GROMACS .gro file of C-alpha atoms in nm:
model
  363
    1UNK     CA    1   0.002   0.001   0.001
    2UNK     CA    2   0.285   0.238   0.086
    3UNK     CA    3   0.451   0.167  -0.251
    4UNK     CA    4   0.126   0.242  -0.438
    5UNK     CA    5   0.087   0.574  -0.251
    6UNK     CA    6   0.446   0.666  -0.332
    7UNK     CA    7   0.397   0.577  -0.701
    8UNK     CA    8   0.083   0.796  -0.721
    9UNK     CA    9   0.267   1.089  -0.561
   10UNK     CA   10   0.560   1.038  -0.797
   11UNK     CA   11   0.336   1.039  -1.104
   12UNK     CA   12   0.157   1.351  -0.980
   13UNK     CA   13   0.487   1.530  -0.923
   14UNK     CA   14   0.617   1.431  -1.270
   15UNK     CA   15   0.292   1.553  -1.428
   16UNK     CA   16   0.315   1.881  -1.236
   17UNK     CA   17   0.685   1.962  -1.189
   18UNK     CA   18   0.593   2.296  -1.026
   19UNK     CA   19   0.390   2.123  -0.753
   20UNK     CA   20   0.504   2.089  -0.393
   21UNK     CA   21   0.791   1.849  -0.335
   22UNK     CA   22   0.952   1.883   0.007
   23UNK     CA   23   0.752   1.834   0.331
   24UNK     CA   24   0.794   2.207   0.400
   25UNK     CA   25   0.648   2.296   0.057
   26UNK     CA   26   0.361   2.052   0.100
   27UNK     CA   27   0.271   2.199   0.439
   28UNK     CA   28   0.229   2.541   0.273
   29UNK     CA   29  -0.099   2.406   0.133
   30UNK     CA   30  -0.232   2.409   0.491
   31UNK     CA   31  -0.339   2.771   0.496
   32UNK     CA   32  -0.621   2.992   0.620
   33UNK     CA   33  -0.626   3.153   0.273
   34UNK     CA   34  -0.799   2.850   0.119
   35UNK     CA   35  -1.105   2.858   0.346
   36UNK     CA   36  -1.436   2.984   0.201
   37UNK     CA   37  -1.565   3.315   0.335
   38UNK     CA   38  -1.921   3.402   0.441
   39UNK     CA   39  -1.963   3.673   0.180
   40UNK     CA   40  -2.339   3.665   0.131
   41UNK     CA   41  -2.669   3.515   0.241
   42UNK     CA   42  -2.624   3.204   0.026
   43UNK     CA   43  -2.287   3.130   0.189
   44UNK     CA   44  -2.440   3.169   0.535
   45UNK     CA   45  -2.718   2.925   0.451
   46UNK     CA   46  -2.469   2.677   0.308
   47UNK     CA   47  -2.250   2.694   0.619
   48UNK     CA   48  -2.556   2.661   0.846
   49UNK     CA   49  -2.666   2.348   0.662
   50UNK     CA   50  -2.318   2.200   0.678
   51UNK     CA   51  -2.289   2.249   1.052
   52UNK     CA   52  -2.639   2.121   1.125
   53UNK     CA   53  -2.572   1.799   0.934
   54UNK     CA   54  -2.194   1.747   0.978
   55UNK     CA   55  -2.117   1.903   1.315
   56UNK     CA   56  -2.440   1.833   1.504
   57UNK     CA   57  -2.548   1.532   1.294
   58UNK     CA   58  -2.912   1.632   1.279
   59UNK     CA   59  -3.161   1.688   0.998
   60UNK     CA   60  -3.443   1.941   1.001
   61UNK     CA   61  -3.689   1.683   1.133
   62UNK     CA   62  -3.483   1.582   1.439
   63UNK     CA   63  -3.323   1.917   1.511
   64UNK     CA   64  -3.440   2.122   1.808
   65UNK     CA   65  -3.421   2.497   1.856
   66UNK     CA   66  -3.098   2.442   2.047
   67UNK     CA   67  -2.956   2.251   1.751
   68UNK     CA   68  -3.044   2.535   1.516
   69UNK     CA   69  -2.875   2.778   1.759
   70UNK     CA   70  -2.568   2.553   1.761
   71UNK     CA   71  -2.552   2.555   1.381
   72UNK     CA   72  -2.578   2.935   1.375
   73UNK     CA   73  -2.315   2.973   1.647
   74UNK     CA   74  -2.068   2.746   1.464
   75UNK     CA   75  -2.133   2.938   1.142
   76UNK     CA   76  -2.055   3.267   1.313
   77UNK     CA   77  -1.747   3.117   1.476
   78UNK     CA   78  -1.627   3.006   1.133
   79UNK     CA   79  -1.641   3.369   1.025
   80UNK     CA   80  -1.427   3.461   1.326
   81UNK     CA   81  -1.167   3.190   1.278
   82UNK     CA   82  -0.980   3.357   0.991
   83UNK     CA   83  -0.959   3.688   1.176
   84UNK     CA   84  -0.866   3.511   1.498
   85UNK     CA   85  -0.580   3.317   1.343
   86UNK     CA   86  -0.455   3.618   1.145
   87UNK     CA   87  -0.457   3.833   1.459
   88UNK     CA   88  -0.248   3.581   1.650
   89UNK     CA   89  -0.015   3.538   1.352
   90UNK     CA   90   0.035   3.914   1.342
   91UNK     CA   91   0.116   3.928   1.713
   92UNK     CA   92   0.364   3.645   1.669
   93UNK     CA   93   0.532   3.812   1.368
   94UNK     CA   94   0.553   4.161   1.519
   95UNK     CA   95   0.615   4.056   1.882
   96UNK     CA   96   0.451   4.369   2.032
   97UNK     CA   97   0.412   4.452   2.398
   98UNK     CA   98   0.109   4.253   2.513
   99UNK     CA   99  -0.149   4.336   2.777
  100UNK     CA  100  -0.256   4.056   3.010
  101UNK     CA  101  -0.581   4.115   3.198
  102UNK     CA  102  -0.645   3.898   3.505
  103UNK     CA  103  -0.993   3.882   3.654
  104UNK     CA  104  -1.176   3.634   3.877
  105UNK     CA  105  -1.496   3.701   3.687
  106UNK     CA  106  -1.626   3.809   3.344
  107UNK     CA  107  -1.988   3.900   3.282
  108UNK     CA  108  -1.975   3.836   2.907
  109UNK     CA  109  -2.344   3.814   2.821
  110UNK     CA  110  -2.449   3.618   2.515
  111UNK     CA  111  -2.174   3.578   2.259
  112UNK     CA  112  -2.390   3.526   1.949
  113UNK     CA  113  -2.552   3.867   1.945
  114UNK     CA  114  -2.235   4.052   2.050
  115UNK     CA  115  -2.024   3.876   1.787
  116UNK     CA  116  -2.265   3.950   1.501
  117UNK     CA  117  -2.286   4.317   1.597
  118UNK     CA  118  -1.909   4.358   1.636
  119UNK     CA  119  -1.832   4.188   1.305
  120UNK     CA  120  -2.110   4.358   1.110
  121UNK     CA  121  -2.274   4.040   0.985
  122UNK     CA  122  -2.609   4.068   1.162
  123UNK     CA  123  -2.806   4.174   0.851
  124UNK     CA  124  -2.684   3.881   0.639
  125UNK     CA  125  -2.758   3.632   0.917
  126UNK     CA  126  -3.105   3.772   0.984
  127UNK     CA  127  -3.195   3.738   0.616
  128UNK     CA  128  -3.041   3.391   0.586
  129UNK     CA  129  -3.214   3.257   0.898
  130UNK     CA  130  -3.547   3.410   0.785
  131UNK     CA  131  -3.515   3.239   0.446
  132UNK     CA  132  -3.457   2.909   0.631
  133UNK     CA  133  -3.788   2.952   0.812
  134UNK     CA  134  -3.634   3.029   1.154
  135UNK     CA  135  -3.636   3.332   1.386
  136UNK     CA  136  -3.293   3.471   1.477
  137UNK     CA  137  -3.424   3.630   1.797
  138UNK     CA  138  -3.557   3.295   1.916
  139UNK     CA  139  -3.219   3.131   1.851
  140UNK     CA  140  -3.038   3.412   2.033
  141UNK     CA  141  -3.258   3.359   2.339
  142UNK     CA  142  -3.157   2.992   2.343
  143UNK     CA  143  -2.795   3.071   2.433
  144UNK     CA  144  -2.703   3.031   2.799
  145UNK     CA  145  -2.536   3.327   2.964
  146UNK     CA  146  -2.176   3.233   3.041
  147UNK     CA  147  -2.154   3.165   3.415
  148UNK     CA  148  -1.828   3.353   3.458
  149UNK     CA  149  -1.942   3.663   3.649
  150UNK     CA  150  -2.233   3.818   3.827
  151UNK     CA  151  -2.180   4.190   3.888
  152UNK     CA  152  -2.015   4.518   3.804
  153UNK     CA  153  -1.664   4.382   3.838
  154UNK     CA  154  -1.733   4.111   3.581
  155UNK     CA  155  -1.905   4.353   3.346
  156UNK     CA  156  -1.612   4.592   3.371
  157UNK     CA  157  -1.374   4.310   3.281
  158UNK     CA  158  -1.585   4.213   2.978
  159UNK     CA  159  -1.595   4.578   2.862
  160UNK     CA  160  -1.218   4.602   2.895
  161UNK     CA  161  -1.172   4.299   2.669
  162UNK     CA  162  -1.418   4.440   2.418
  163UNK     CA  163  -1.249   4.780   2.417
  164UNK     CA  164  -0.896   4.644   2.383
  165UNK     CA  165  -0.999   4.436   2.081
  166UNK     CA  166  -1.183   4.733   1.928
  167UNK     CA  167  -0.875   4.959   1.940
  168UNK     CA  168  -0.655   4.675   1.817
  169UNK     CA  169  -0.454   4.638   2.139
  170UNK     CA  170  -0.258   4.310   2.164
  171UNK     CA  171  -0.435   4.177   2.471
  172UNK     CA  172  -0.529   3.854   2.642
  173UNK     CA  173  -0.787   3.799   2.912
  174UNK     CA  174  -0.736   3.533   3.177
  175UNK     CA  175  -0.992   3.387   3.416
  176UNK     CA  176  -1.136   3.065   3.555
  177UNK     CA  177  -1.378   2.843   3.361
  178UNK     CA  178  -1.636   2.790   3.635
  179UNK     CA  179  -1.842   2.479   3.585
  180UNK     CA  180  -2.154   2.617   3.753
  181UNK     CA  181  -2.114   2.992   3.766
  182UNK     CA  182  -2.274   3.139   4.079
  183UNK     CA  183  -2.638   3.021   4.101
  184UNK     CA  184  -2.975   3.030   3.935
  185UNK     CA  185  -3.257   3.181   4.137
  186UNK     CA  186  -3.594   3.005   4.163
  187UNK     CA  187  -3.893   3.089   4.381
  188UNK     CA  188  -4.058   2.813   4.583
  189UNK     CA  189  -4.336   2.870   4.836
  190UNK     CA  190  -4.262   3.243   4.825
  191UNK     CA  191  -3.893   3.200   4.912
  192UNK     CA  192  -3.577   3.234   4.701
  193UNK     CA  193  -3.408   2.903   4.628
  194UNK     CA  194  -3.056   2.890   4.489
  195UNK     CA  195  -2.977   2.607   4.248
  196UNK     CA  196  -2.660   2.546   4.042
  197UNK     CA  197  -2.621   2.743   3.719
  198UNK     CA  198  -2.543   2.463   3.475
  199UNK     CA  199  -2.444   2.691   3.188
  200UNK     CA  200  -2.216   2.423   3.033
  201UNK     CA  201  -2.483   2.153   3.034
  202UNK     CA  202  -2.512   2.160   2.653
  203UNK     CA  203  -2.153   2.260   2.587
  204UNK     CA  204  -2.024   2.596   2.464
  205UNK     CA  205  -1.970   2.639   2.089
  206UNK     CA  206  -1.748   2.944   2.145
  207UNK     CA  207  -1.470   2.773   2.345
  208UNK     CA  208  -1.176   2.571   2.219
  209UNK     CA  209  -0.992   2.338   2.458
  210UNK     CA  210  -0.611   2.369   2.440
  211UNK     CA  211  -0.477   2.053   2.612
  212UNK     CA  212  -0.133   2.111   2.464
  213UNK     CA  213  -0.090   2.404   2.705
  214UNK     CA  214  -0.201   2.230   3.025
  215UNK     CA  215   0.006   2.345   3.323
  216UNK     CA  216   0.084   2.206   3.672
  217UNK     CA  217  -0.019   2.415   3.975
  218UNK     CA  218   0.130   2.325   4.314
  219UNK     CA  219  -0.036   2.359   4.654
  220UNK     CA  220   0.066   2.283   5.012
  221UNK     CA  221   0.394   2.100   5.072
  222UNK     CA  222   0.705   2.256   5.223
  223UNK     CA  223   0.994   2.466   5.098
  224UNK     CA  224   1.351   2.341   5.131
  225UNK     CA  225   1.681   2.469   4.999
  226UNK     CA  226   1.654   2.255   4.687
  227UNK     CA  227   1.289   2.334   4.607
  228UNK     CA  228   0.923   2.289   4.685
  229UNK     CA  229   0.855   1.942   4.826
  230UNK     CA  230   0.553   1.711   4.876
  231UNK     CA  231   0.310   1.935   4.697
  232UNK     CA  232  -0.045   1.863   4.587
  233UNK     CA  233  -0.051   1.911   4.209
  234UNK     CA  234  -0.354   2.031   4.017
  235UNK     CA  235  -0.349   2.065   3.638
  236UNK     CA  236  -0.476   2.385   3.474
  237UNK     CA  237  -0.645   2.310   3.142
  238UNK     CA  238  -0.697   2.617   2.918
  239UNK     CA  239  -1.008   2.689   2.711
  240UNK     CA  240  -0.991   2.977   2.461
  241UNK     CA  241  -1.275   3.204   2.352
  242UNK     CA  242  -1.256   3.464   2.071
  243UNK     CA  243  -1.305   3.833   2.158
  244UNK     CA  244  -1.385   4.028   1.836
  245UNK     CA  245  -1.329   4.399   1.812
  246UNK     CA  246  -1.605   4.627   1.683
  247UNK     CA  247  -1.574   4.719   1.318
  248UNK     CA  248  -1.221   4.588   1.267
  249UNK     CA  249  -1.034   4.264   1.195
  250UNK     CA  250  -0.889   4.211   1.542
  251UNK     CA  251  -0.996   3.904   1.739
  252UNK     CA  252  -0.823   3.869   2.075
  253UNK     CA  253  -0.836   3.574   2.314
  254UNK     CA  254  -0.994   3.507   2.652
  255UNK     CA  255  -0.821   3.209   2.812
  256UNK     CA  256  -1.007   3.036   3.093
  257UNK     CA  257  -0.848   2.777   3.320
  258UNK     CA  258  -1.026   2.460   3.432
  259UNK     CA  259  -0.887   2.256   3.721
  260UNK     CA  260  -0.810   1.890   3.650
  261UNK     CA  261  -0.655   1.616   3.857
  262UNK     CA  262  -0.338   1.442   3.731
  263UNK     CA  263  -0.481   1.125   3.892
  264UNK     CA  264  -0.847   1.138   3.804
  265UNK     CA  265  -0.925   0.773   3.869
  266UNK     CA  266  -0.772   0.515   4.106
  267UNK     CA  267  -0.849   0.168   3.971
  268UNK     CA  268  -0.723  -0.014   4.282
  269UNK     CA  269  -0.978   0.158   4.507
  270UNK     CA  270  -1.250   0.099   4.249
  271UNK     CA  271  -1.173  -0.272   4.221
  272UNK     CA  272  -1.205  -0.302   4.600
  273UNK     CA  273  -1.549  -0.143   4.596
  274UNK     CA  274  -1.442   0.197   4.733
  275UNK     CA  275  -1.599   0.394   4.450
  276UNK     CA  276  -1.593   0.730   4.628
  277UNK     CA  277  -1.224   0.708   4.716
  278UNK     CA  278  -1.147   0.607   4.355
  279UNK     CA  279  -1.243   0.952   4.231
  280UNK     CA  280  -1.174   1.169   4.535
  281UNK     CA  281  -0.857   1.322   4.391
  282UNK     CA  282  -1.050   1.435   4.086
  283UNK     CA  283  -1.326   1.588   4.297
  284UNK     CA  284  -1.083   1.772   4.525
  285UNK     CA  285  -0.896   1.918   4.226
  286UNK     CA  286  -1.201   2.010   4.021
  287UNK     CA  287  -1.364   2.188   4.316
  288UNK     CA  288  -1.125   2.478   4.243
  289UNK     CA  289  -1.310   2.565   3.922
  290UNK     CA  290  -1.648   2.432   4.025
  291UNK     CA  291  -1.829   2.745   4.145
  292UNK     CA  292  -1.782   3.119   4.115
  293UNK     CA  293  -1.744   3.277   4.460
  294UNK     CA  294  -1.801   2.978   4.690
  295UNK     CA  295  -1.947   3.063   5.031
  296UNK     CA  296  -1.663   3.178   5.258
  297UNK     CA  297  -1.836   3.186   5.595
  298UNK     CA  298  -1.634   2.879   5.704
  299UNK     CA  299  -1.264   2.789   5.688
  300UNK     CA  300  -1.306   2.547   5.396
  301UNK     CA  301  -1.473   2.820   5.187
  302UNK     CA  302  -1.199   3.072   5.266
  303UNK     CA  303  -0.933   2.816   5.174
  304UNK     CA  304  -1.110   2.733   4.848
  305UNK     CA  305  -1.131   3.099   4.747
  306UNK     CA  306  -0.759   3.143   4.816
  307UNK     CA  307  -0.684   2.831   4.610
  308UNK     CA  308  -0.892   2.972   4.324
  309UNK     CA  309  -0.698   3.299   4.330
  310UNK     CA  310  -0.360   3.125   4.336
  311UNK     CA  311  -0.473   2.876   4.067
  312UNK     CA  312  -0.558   3.164   3.831
  313UNK     CA  313  -0.238   3.355   3.908
  314UNK     CA  314   0.004   3.063   3.881
  315UNK     CA  315  -0.140   2.925   3.556
  316UNK     CA  316  -0.158   3.268   3.395
  317UNK     CA  317   0.196   3.372   3.486
  318UNK     CA  318   0.335   3.042   3.359
  319UNK     CA  319   0.152   3.101   3.030
  320UNK     CA  320   0.274   3.463   3.006
  321UNK     CA  321   0.636   3.359   3.064
  322UNK     CA  322   0.603   3.076   2.809
  323UNK     CA  323   0.475   3.321   2.548
  324UNK     CA  324   0.747   3.575   2.634
  325UNK     CA  325   1.022   3.314   2.592
  326UNK     CA  326   0.880   3.205   2.259
  327UNK     CA  327   0.877   3.565   2.124
  328UNK     CA  328   1.154   3.717   1.911
  329UNK     CA  329   0.926   3.855   1.634
  330UNK     CA  330   0.832   3.536   1.458
  331UNK     CA  331   1.174   3.371   1.465
  332UNK     CA  332   1.077   3.006   1.486
  333UNK     CA  333   1.280   2.802   1.730
  334UNK     CA  334   1.443   3.106   1.895
  335UNK     CA  335   1.383   3.121   2.269
  336UNK     CA  336   1.450   3.417   2.497
  337UNK     CA  337   1.685   3.319   2.776
  338UNK     CA  338   1.686   3.656   2.956
  339UNK     CA  339   1.417   3.861   3.131
  340UNK     CA  340   1.581   4.192   3.039
  341UNK     CA  341   1.307   4.270   2.787
  342UNK     CA  342   1.021   4.141   3.003
  343UNK     CA  343   0.890   4.486   3.103
  344UNK     CA  344   0.903   4.600   2.740
  345UNK     CA  345   0.696   4.304   2.620
  346UNK     CA  346   0.456   4.238   2.907
  347UNK     CA  347   0.198   4.454   3.086
  348UNK     CA  348  -0.018   4.287   3.353
  349UNK     CA  349  -0.344   4.443   3.469
  350UNK     CA  350  -0.513   4.306   3.784
  351UNK     CA  351  -0.889   4.350   3.807
  352UNK     CA  352  -0.951   4.430   4.174
  353UNK     CA  353  -0.751   4.257   4.450
  354UNK     CA  354  -0.842   3.895   4.376
  355UNK     CA  355  -0.532   3.832   4.155
  356UNK     CA  356  -0.301   4.027   4.391
  357UNK     CA  357  -0.096   3.711   4.447
  358UNK     CA  358   0.043   3.771   4.098
  359UNK     CA  359   0.293   4.020   4.245
  360UNK     CA  360   0.477   3.781   4.483
  361UNK     CA  361   0.424   3.486   4.247
  362UNK     CA  362   0.602   3.666   3.963
  363UNK     CA  363   0.884   3.762   4.197
   0.00000   0.00000   0.00000
């Protein structure tokens, strides 16, 4: 089989001597330039159909309103992808001074409406969705509010990200990917009842997991002359969301950290019937990113909030330093070995006092 593949490639190369030959030349065919653009209503309808059938694997008879929303969201995200990749390529090539914004919460609102307004594609999508017999407003209402913030501090953080993208500032937002947000309010027998805000129940079409950038975060232990010993390690898994600027081609990144255990399942405990102990390490680790603002009227709550703050700070600073070392204006393979230029390439903004541990952690 390998010989037949080689013979076909050889014949193709002989028939087209100008075609790609080396692995480097062949990889040049993998490019954002070859992707179709959503230029008109027909292209939007085609992309919607493709995502409904290929991404969500539904037809019009089985699809629900949430499925139609998912197809629209993926179509809009496709439109963002080219701008998102080009923005990051530009930052890599130019190696500008970057702004890093740390916040424990972000009140982002619904991404579908905001993205269509910022990118100027709302009219085309409204017409395309109408022609498909659907109501765009109904689909927009289907989206869950991201459970990442609940008040003025979170809204301020979201506005900062929006503004920095709009003026084309090379910026990154960092936060925690809370599994349940804060809470959903219900009324029972005339009293308020707080229940978990399961905003990720159906997934989030705007986020992209980045397991290649997972980072270890250390807790507890003791410090000795030769290092930090006997620590409890929690892994920080990043999820990226696009932040489009208004009326331009800039798409910045919001990176959210999710806590994972390096030992998520202990088979020996499970085989002995201790099913709770088999997953206790995973539960302890994932509690860090479980809920926004856990109750802190007891010691365990205070400790958990402190762990959340350090988790955000440690993961973010490791990521900032990794990006700084990999800089050098697009020179592949060149790594910075000195921190002399750090202040000229990195600006860190702390939103309120929650990420204040960034100061001693960076030192």
